Short mmCIF file of C-alpha atoms in Angstrom, two decimals:
data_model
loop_
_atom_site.label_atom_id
_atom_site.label_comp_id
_atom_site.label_asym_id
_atom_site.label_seq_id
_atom_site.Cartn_x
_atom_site.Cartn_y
_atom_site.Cartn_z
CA UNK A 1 -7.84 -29.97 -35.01
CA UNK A 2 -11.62 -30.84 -35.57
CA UNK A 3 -14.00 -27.70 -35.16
CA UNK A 4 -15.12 -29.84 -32.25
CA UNK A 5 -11.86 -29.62 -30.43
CA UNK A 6 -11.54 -25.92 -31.27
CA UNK A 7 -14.92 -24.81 -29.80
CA UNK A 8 -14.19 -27.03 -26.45
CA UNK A 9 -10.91 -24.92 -26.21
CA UNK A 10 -12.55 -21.55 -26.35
CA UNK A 11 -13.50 -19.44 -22.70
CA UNK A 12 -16.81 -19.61 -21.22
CA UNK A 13 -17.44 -16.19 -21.51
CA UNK A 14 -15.62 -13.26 -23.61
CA UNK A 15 -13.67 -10.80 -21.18
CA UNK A 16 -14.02 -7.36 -22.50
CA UNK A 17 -10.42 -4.82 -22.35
CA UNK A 18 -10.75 -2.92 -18.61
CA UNK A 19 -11.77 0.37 -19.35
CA UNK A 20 -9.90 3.12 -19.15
CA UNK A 21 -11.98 6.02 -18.49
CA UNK A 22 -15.62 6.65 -18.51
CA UNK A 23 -17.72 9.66 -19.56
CA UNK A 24 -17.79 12.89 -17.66
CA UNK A 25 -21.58 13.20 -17.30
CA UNK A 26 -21.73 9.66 -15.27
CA UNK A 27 -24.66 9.64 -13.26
CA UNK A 28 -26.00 8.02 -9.67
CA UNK A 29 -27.95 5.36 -11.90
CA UNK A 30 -24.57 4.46 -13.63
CA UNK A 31 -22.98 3.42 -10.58
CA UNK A 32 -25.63 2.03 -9.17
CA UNK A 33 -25.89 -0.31 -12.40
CA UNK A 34 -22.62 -1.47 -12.08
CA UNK A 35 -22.71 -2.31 -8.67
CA UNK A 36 -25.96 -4.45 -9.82
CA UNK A 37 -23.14 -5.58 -12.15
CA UNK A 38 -21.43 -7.17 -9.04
CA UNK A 39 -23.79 -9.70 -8.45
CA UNK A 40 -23.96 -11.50 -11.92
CA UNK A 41 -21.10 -14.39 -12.07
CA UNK A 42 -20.85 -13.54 -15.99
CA UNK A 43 -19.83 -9.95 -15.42
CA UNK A 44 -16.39 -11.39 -14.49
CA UNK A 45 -14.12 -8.03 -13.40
CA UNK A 46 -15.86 -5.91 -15.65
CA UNK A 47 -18.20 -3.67 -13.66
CA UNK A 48 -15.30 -4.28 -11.17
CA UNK A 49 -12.75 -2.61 -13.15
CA UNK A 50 -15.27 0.25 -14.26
CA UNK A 51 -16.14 1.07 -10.10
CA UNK A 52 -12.17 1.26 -9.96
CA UNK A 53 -12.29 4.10 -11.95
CA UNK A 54 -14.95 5.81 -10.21
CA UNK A 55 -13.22 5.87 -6.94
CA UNK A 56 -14.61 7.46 -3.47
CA UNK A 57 -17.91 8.31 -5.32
CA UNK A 58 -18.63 4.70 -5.13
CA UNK A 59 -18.40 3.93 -1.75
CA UNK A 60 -22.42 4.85 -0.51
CA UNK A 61 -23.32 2.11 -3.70
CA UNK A 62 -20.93 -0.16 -2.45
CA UNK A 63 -21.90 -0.02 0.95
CA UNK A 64 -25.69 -0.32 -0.48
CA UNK A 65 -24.57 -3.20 -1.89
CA UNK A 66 -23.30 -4.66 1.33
CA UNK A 67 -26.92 -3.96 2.85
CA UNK A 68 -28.34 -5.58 0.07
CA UNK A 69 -30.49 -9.00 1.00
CA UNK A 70 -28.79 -11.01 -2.17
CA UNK A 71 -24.91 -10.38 -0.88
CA UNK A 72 -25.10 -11.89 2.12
CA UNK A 73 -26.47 -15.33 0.37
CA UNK A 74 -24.88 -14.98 -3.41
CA UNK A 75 -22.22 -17.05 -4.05
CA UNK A 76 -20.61 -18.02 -7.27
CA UNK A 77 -20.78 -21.43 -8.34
CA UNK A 78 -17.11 -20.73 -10.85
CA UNK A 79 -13.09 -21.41 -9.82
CA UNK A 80 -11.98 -17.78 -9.46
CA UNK A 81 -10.48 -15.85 -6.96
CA UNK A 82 -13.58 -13.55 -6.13
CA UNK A 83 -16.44 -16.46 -5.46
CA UNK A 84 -19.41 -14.25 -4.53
CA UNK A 85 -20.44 -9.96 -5.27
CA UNK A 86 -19.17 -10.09 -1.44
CA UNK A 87 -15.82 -10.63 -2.19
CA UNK A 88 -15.87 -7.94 -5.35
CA UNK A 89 -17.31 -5.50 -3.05
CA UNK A 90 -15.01 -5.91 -0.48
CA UNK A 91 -11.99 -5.79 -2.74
CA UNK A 92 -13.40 -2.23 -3.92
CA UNK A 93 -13.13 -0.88 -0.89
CA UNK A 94 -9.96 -2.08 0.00
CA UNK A 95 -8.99 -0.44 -2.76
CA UNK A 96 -10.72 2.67 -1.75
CA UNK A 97 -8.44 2.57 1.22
CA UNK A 98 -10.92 1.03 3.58
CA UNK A 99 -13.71 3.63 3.94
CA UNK A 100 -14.87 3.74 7.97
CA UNK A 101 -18.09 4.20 6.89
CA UNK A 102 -18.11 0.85 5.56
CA UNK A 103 -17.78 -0.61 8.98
CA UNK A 104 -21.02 -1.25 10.07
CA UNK A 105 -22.56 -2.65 7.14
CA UNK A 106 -19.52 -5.28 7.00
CA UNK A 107 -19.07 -6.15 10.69
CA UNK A 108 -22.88 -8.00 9.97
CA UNK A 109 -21.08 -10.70 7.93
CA UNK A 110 -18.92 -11.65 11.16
CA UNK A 111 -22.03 -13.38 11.65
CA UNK A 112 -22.69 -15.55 9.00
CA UNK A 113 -22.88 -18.81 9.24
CA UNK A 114 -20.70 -19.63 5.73
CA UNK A 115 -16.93 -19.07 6.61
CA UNK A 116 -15.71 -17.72 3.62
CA UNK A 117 -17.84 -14.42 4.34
CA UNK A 118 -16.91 -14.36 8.20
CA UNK A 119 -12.81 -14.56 6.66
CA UNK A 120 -13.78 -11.13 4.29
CA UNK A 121 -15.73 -9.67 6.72
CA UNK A 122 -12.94 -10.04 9.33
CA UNK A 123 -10.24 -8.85 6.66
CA UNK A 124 -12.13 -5.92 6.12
CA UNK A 125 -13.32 -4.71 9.57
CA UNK A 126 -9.34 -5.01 10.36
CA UNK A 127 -8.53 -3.06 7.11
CA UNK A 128 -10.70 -0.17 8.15
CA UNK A 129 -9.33 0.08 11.30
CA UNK A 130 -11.31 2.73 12.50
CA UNK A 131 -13.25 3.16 15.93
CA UNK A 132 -16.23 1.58 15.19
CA UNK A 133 -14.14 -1.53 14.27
CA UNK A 134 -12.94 -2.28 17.66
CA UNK A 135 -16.21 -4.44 18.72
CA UNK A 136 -16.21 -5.89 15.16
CA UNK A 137 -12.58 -6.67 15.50
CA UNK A 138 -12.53 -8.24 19.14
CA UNK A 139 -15.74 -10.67 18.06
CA UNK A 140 -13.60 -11.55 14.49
CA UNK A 141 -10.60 -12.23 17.25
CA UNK A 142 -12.75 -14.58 18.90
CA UNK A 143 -14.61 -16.67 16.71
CA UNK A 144 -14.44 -20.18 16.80
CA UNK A 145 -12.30 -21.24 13.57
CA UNK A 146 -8.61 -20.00 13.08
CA UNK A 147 -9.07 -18.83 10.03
CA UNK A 148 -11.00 -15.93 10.26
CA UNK A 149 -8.90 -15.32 13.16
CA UNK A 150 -5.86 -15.37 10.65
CA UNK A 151 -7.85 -12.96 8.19
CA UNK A 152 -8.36 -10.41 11.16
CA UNK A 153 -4.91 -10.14 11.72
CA UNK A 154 -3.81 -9.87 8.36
CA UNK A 155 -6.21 -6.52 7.90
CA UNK A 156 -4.95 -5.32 11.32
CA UNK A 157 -1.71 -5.16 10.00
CA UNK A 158 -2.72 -4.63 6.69
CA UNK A 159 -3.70 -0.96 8.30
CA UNK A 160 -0.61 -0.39 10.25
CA UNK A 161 1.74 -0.76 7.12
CA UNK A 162 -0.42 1.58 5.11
CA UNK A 163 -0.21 4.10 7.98
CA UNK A 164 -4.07 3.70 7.96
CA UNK A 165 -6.62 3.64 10.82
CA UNK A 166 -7.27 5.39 14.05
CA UNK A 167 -5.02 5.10 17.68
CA UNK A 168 -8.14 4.92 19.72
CA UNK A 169 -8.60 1.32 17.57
CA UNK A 170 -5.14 0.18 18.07
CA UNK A 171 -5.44 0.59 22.02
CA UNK A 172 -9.09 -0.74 22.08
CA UNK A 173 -7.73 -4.17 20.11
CA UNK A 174 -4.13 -4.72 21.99
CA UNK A 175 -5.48 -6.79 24.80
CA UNK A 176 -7.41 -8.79 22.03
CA UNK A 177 -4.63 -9.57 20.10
CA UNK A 178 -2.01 -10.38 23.02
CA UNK A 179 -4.78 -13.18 23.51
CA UNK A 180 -3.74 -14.73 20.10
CA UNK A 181 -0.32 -15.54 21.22
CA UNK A 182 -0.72 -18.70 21.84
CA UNK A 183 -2.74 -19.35 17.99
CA UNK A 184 -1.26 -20.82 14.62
CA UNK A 185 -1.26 -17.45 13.00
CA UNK A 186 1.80 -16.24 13.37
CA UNK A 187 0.76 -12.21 13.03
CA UNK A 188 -0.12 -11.26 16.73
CA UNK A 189 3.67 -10.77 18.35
CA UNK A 190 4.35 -8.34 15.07
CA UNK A 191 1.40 -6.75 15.37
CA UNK A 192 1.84 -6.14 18.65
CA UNK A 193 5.47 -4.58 18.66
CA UNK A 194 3.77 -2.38 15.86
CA UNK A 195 0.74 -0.62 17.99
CA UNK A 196 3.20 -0.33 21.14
CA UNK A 197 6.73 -1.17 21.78
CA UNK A 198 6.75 -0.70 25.52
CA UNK A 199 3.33 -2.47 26.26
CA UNK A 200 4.46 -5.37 23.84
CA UNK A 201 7.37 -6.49 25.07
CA UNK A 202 7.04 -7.44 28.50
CA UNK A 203 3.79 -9.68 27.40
CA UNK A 204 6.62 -10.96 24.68
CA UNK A 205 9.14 -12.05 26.84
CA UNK A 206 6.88 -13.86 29.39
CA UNK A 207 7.46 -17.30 30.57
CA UNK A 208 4.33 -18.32 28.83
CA UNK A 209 5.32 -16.74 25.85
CA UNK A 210 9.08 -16.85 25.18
CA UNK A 211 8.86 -21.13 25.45
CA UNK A 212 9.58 -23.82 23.09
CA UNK A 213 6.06 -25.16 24.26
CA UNK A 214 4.46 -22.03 22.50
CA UNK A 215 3.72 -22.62 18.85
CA UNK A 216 4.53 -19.01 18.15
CA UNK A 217 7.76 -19.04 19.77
CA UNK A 218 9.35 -18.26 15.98
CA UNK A 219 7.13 -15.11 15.61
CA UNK A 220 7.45 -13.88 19.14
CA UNK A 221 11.51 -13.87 18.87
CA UNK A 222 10.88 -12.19 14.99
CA UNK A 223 8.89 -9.39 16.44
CA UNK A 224 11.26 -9.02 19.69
CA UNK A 225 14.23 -8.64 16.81
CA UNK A 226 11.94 -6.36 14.91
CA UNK A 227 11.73 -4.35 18.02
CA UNK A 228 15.78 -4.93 18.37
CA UNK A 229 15.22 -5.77 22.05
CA UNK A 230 18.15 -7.55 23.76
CA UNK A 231 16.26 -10.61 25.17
CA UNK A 232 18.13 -11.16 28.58
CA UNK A 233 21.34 -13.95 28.54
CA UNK A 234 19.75 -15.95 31.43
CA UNK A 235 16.46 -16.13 29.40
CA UNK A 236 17.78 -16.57 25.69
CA UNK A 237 20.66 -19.01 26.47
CA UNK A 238 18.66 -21.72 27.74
CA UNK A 239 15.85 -21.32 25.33
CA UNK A 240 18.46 -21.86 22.73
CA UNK A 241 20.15 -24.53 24.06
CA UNK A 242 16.61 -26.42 24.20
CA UNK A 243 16.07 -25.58 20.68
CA UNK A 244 19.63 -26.91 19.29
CA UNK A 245 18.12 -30.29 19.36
CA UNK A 246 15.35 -29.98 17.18
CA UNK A 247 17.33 -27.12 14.84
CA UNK A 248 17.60 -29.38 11.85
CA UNK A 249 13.89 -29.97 11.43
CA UNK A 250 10.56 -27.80 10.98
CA UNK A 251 9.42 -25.39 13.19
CA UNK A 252 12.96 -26.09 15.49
CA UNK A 253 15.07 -24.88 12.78
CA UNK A 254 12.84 -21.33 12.29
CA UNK A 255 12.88 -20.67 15.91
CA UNK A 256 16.40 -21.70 16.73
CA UNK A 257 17.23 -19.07 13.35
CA UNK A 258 15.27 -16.57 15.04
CA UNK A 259 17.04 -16.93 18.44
CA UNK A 260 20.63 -16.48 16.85
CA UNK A 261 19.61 -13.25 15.73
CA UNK A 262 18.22 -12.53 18.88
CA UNK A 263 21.87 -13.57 20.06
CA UNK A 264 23.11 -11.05 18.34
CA UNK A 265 21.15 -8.39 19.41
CA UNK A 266 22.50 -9.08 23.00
CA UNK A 267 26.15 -10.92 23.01
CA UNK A 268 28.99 -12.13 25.34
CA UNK A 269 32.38 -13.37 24.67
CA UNK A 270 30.90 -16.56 22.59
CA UNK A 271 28.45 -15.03 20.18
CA UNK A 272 31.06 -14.82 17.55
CA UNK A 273 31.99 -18.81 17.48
CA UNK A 274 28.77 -19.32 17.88
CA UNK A 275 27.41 -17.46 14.90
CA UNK A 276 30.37 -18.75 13.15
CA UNK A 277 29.88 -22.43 14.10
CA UNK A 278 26.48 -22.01 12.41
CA UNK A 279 27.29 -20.57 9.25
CA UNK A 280 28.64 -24.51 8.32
CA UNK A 281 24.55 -25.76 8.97
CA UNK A 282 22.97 -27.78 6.89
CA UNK A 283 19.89 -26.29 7.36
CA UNK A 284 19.68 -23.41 4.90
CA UNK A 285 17.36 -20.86 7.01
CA UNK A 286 19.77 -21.50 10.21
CA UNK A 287 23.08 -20.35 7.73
CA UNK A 288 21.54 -17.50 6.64
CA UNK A 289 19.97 -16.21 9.67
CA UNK A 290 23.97 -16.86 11.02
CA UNK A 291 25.24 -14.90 8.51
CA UNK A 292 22.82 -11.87 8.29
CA UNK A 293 23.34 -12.04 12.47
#
């Protein structure tokens, strides 16, 4: 191989090891130059990994850095999963457990005008989850492209696996979410049943909701198992037999799955045979959903 060939092989910049510790007398000026570290491209993860290591004592820099002129217009102009000192930022203090004073600084980038921030933003202001968020959250809820809908969600419940966030935010987003039943992202019924059983299901199991005309219809009879609510026989039966007809192809298949389970949650005299009779489907997610039912 020519020297040529070699050189054309080689990375465009040389990573250095993460660190593993740093020294004891680190001072405000240290953090606050690795943070500056954030916003150069060819930094790569390593003032990144370093701010790991300092933990909660970096969390007034990073929000600094949020307030900072440069992050709301900085983007990298490089393939790699964190594109701007945003997104490195942001994955700190996700890391750092989603520090509520972070919120107002980051609910700002719900309004900018380049998506990719508005999807972080919204992913963060969920992650947080804290009562400051709920404005934040409702306007992320509402925006106009599904995506950073979709990234809202996914910090919302983000928060309520990690046991993180405050009830008065829960209750202050519920209505907003219940409004995303009818959305592509399939998050909101889940979400729901996870702030509040009781309130959830009846909004679950309305006409407008529990249909083969919703596009969620999968989710919503996922989250109503999740729940282990017996969906009434004179609601489910019918709603299955519309969905037998479309069961061998996508999204039939998924929501007619979903529905024997929900069978199963609530049978008669033919839910046996009629598990049974679907175990021999050709359609692999309709056997196994038969056979875990």
């Amino acid at each position: 191989m020519t020297d040529d060939k070699k050189a054309k092989r080689q990375p465009a910049t040389c990573r250095m090891p993460p660190p593993t510790e740093l020294p004891k007398d680190l001072s405000d000026a240290d953090i606050q130059g690795m943070v500056e570290g954030l916003f150069i491209q060819e930094d790569g993860d390593f003032s990144l990994d370093r701010l790991k290591l300092v933990g909660r004592r970096a969390i007034p820099f990073l929000i600094g850095g949020l307030q900072d002129q440069r992050t709301a217009t900085t983007i990298f102009h490089e393939i790699n999963h964190l594109k701007s000192p945003f997104e490195r930022i942001c994955l700190l203090l996700e890391i750092l457990d989603g520090p509520p004073e972070a919120a107002v600084a980051l609910a700002k980038y719900l309004d900018n005008p380049t998506k990719r921030f508005r999807e972080v933003g919204a992913l963060g202001v969920g992650n947080i989850a804290a009562a400051d968020c709920i404005g934040p959250v409702t306007k992320a809820l509402a925006d106009k492209d599904g995506s950073v809908r979709g990234y809202t969600m996914i910090g919302v419940y983000r928060a309520l696996k990690e046991n993180r966030g405050e009830r008065v935010f829960f209750d202050g987003i519920f209505s907003a979410i219940a409004g995303g039943l009818n959305h592509k992202n399939g998050d909101a019924p889940k979400i729901l049943v996870s702030i509040d059983r009781e309130r959830a299901i009846p909004i679950l199991i309305a006409s407008e909701n529990l249909s083969i005309a919703n596009p969620q219809l999968q989710h919503i009879l996922a989250a109503l198992n999740l729940a282990r609510y017996p969906i009434p026989l004179m609601r489910l039966l019918p709603l299955m037999h519309q969905l037998e007809s479309t069961a061998d192809r996508y999204p039939g298949c998924y929501q007619y799955a979903q529905a024997l389970i929900s069978y199963a949650h609530n049978p008669d005299a033919e839910t046996k045979s009629k598990l049974r009779l679907n175990l021999a489907s050709s359609v692999d997610i309709v056997k196994e959903c038969a056979a875990w039912a």
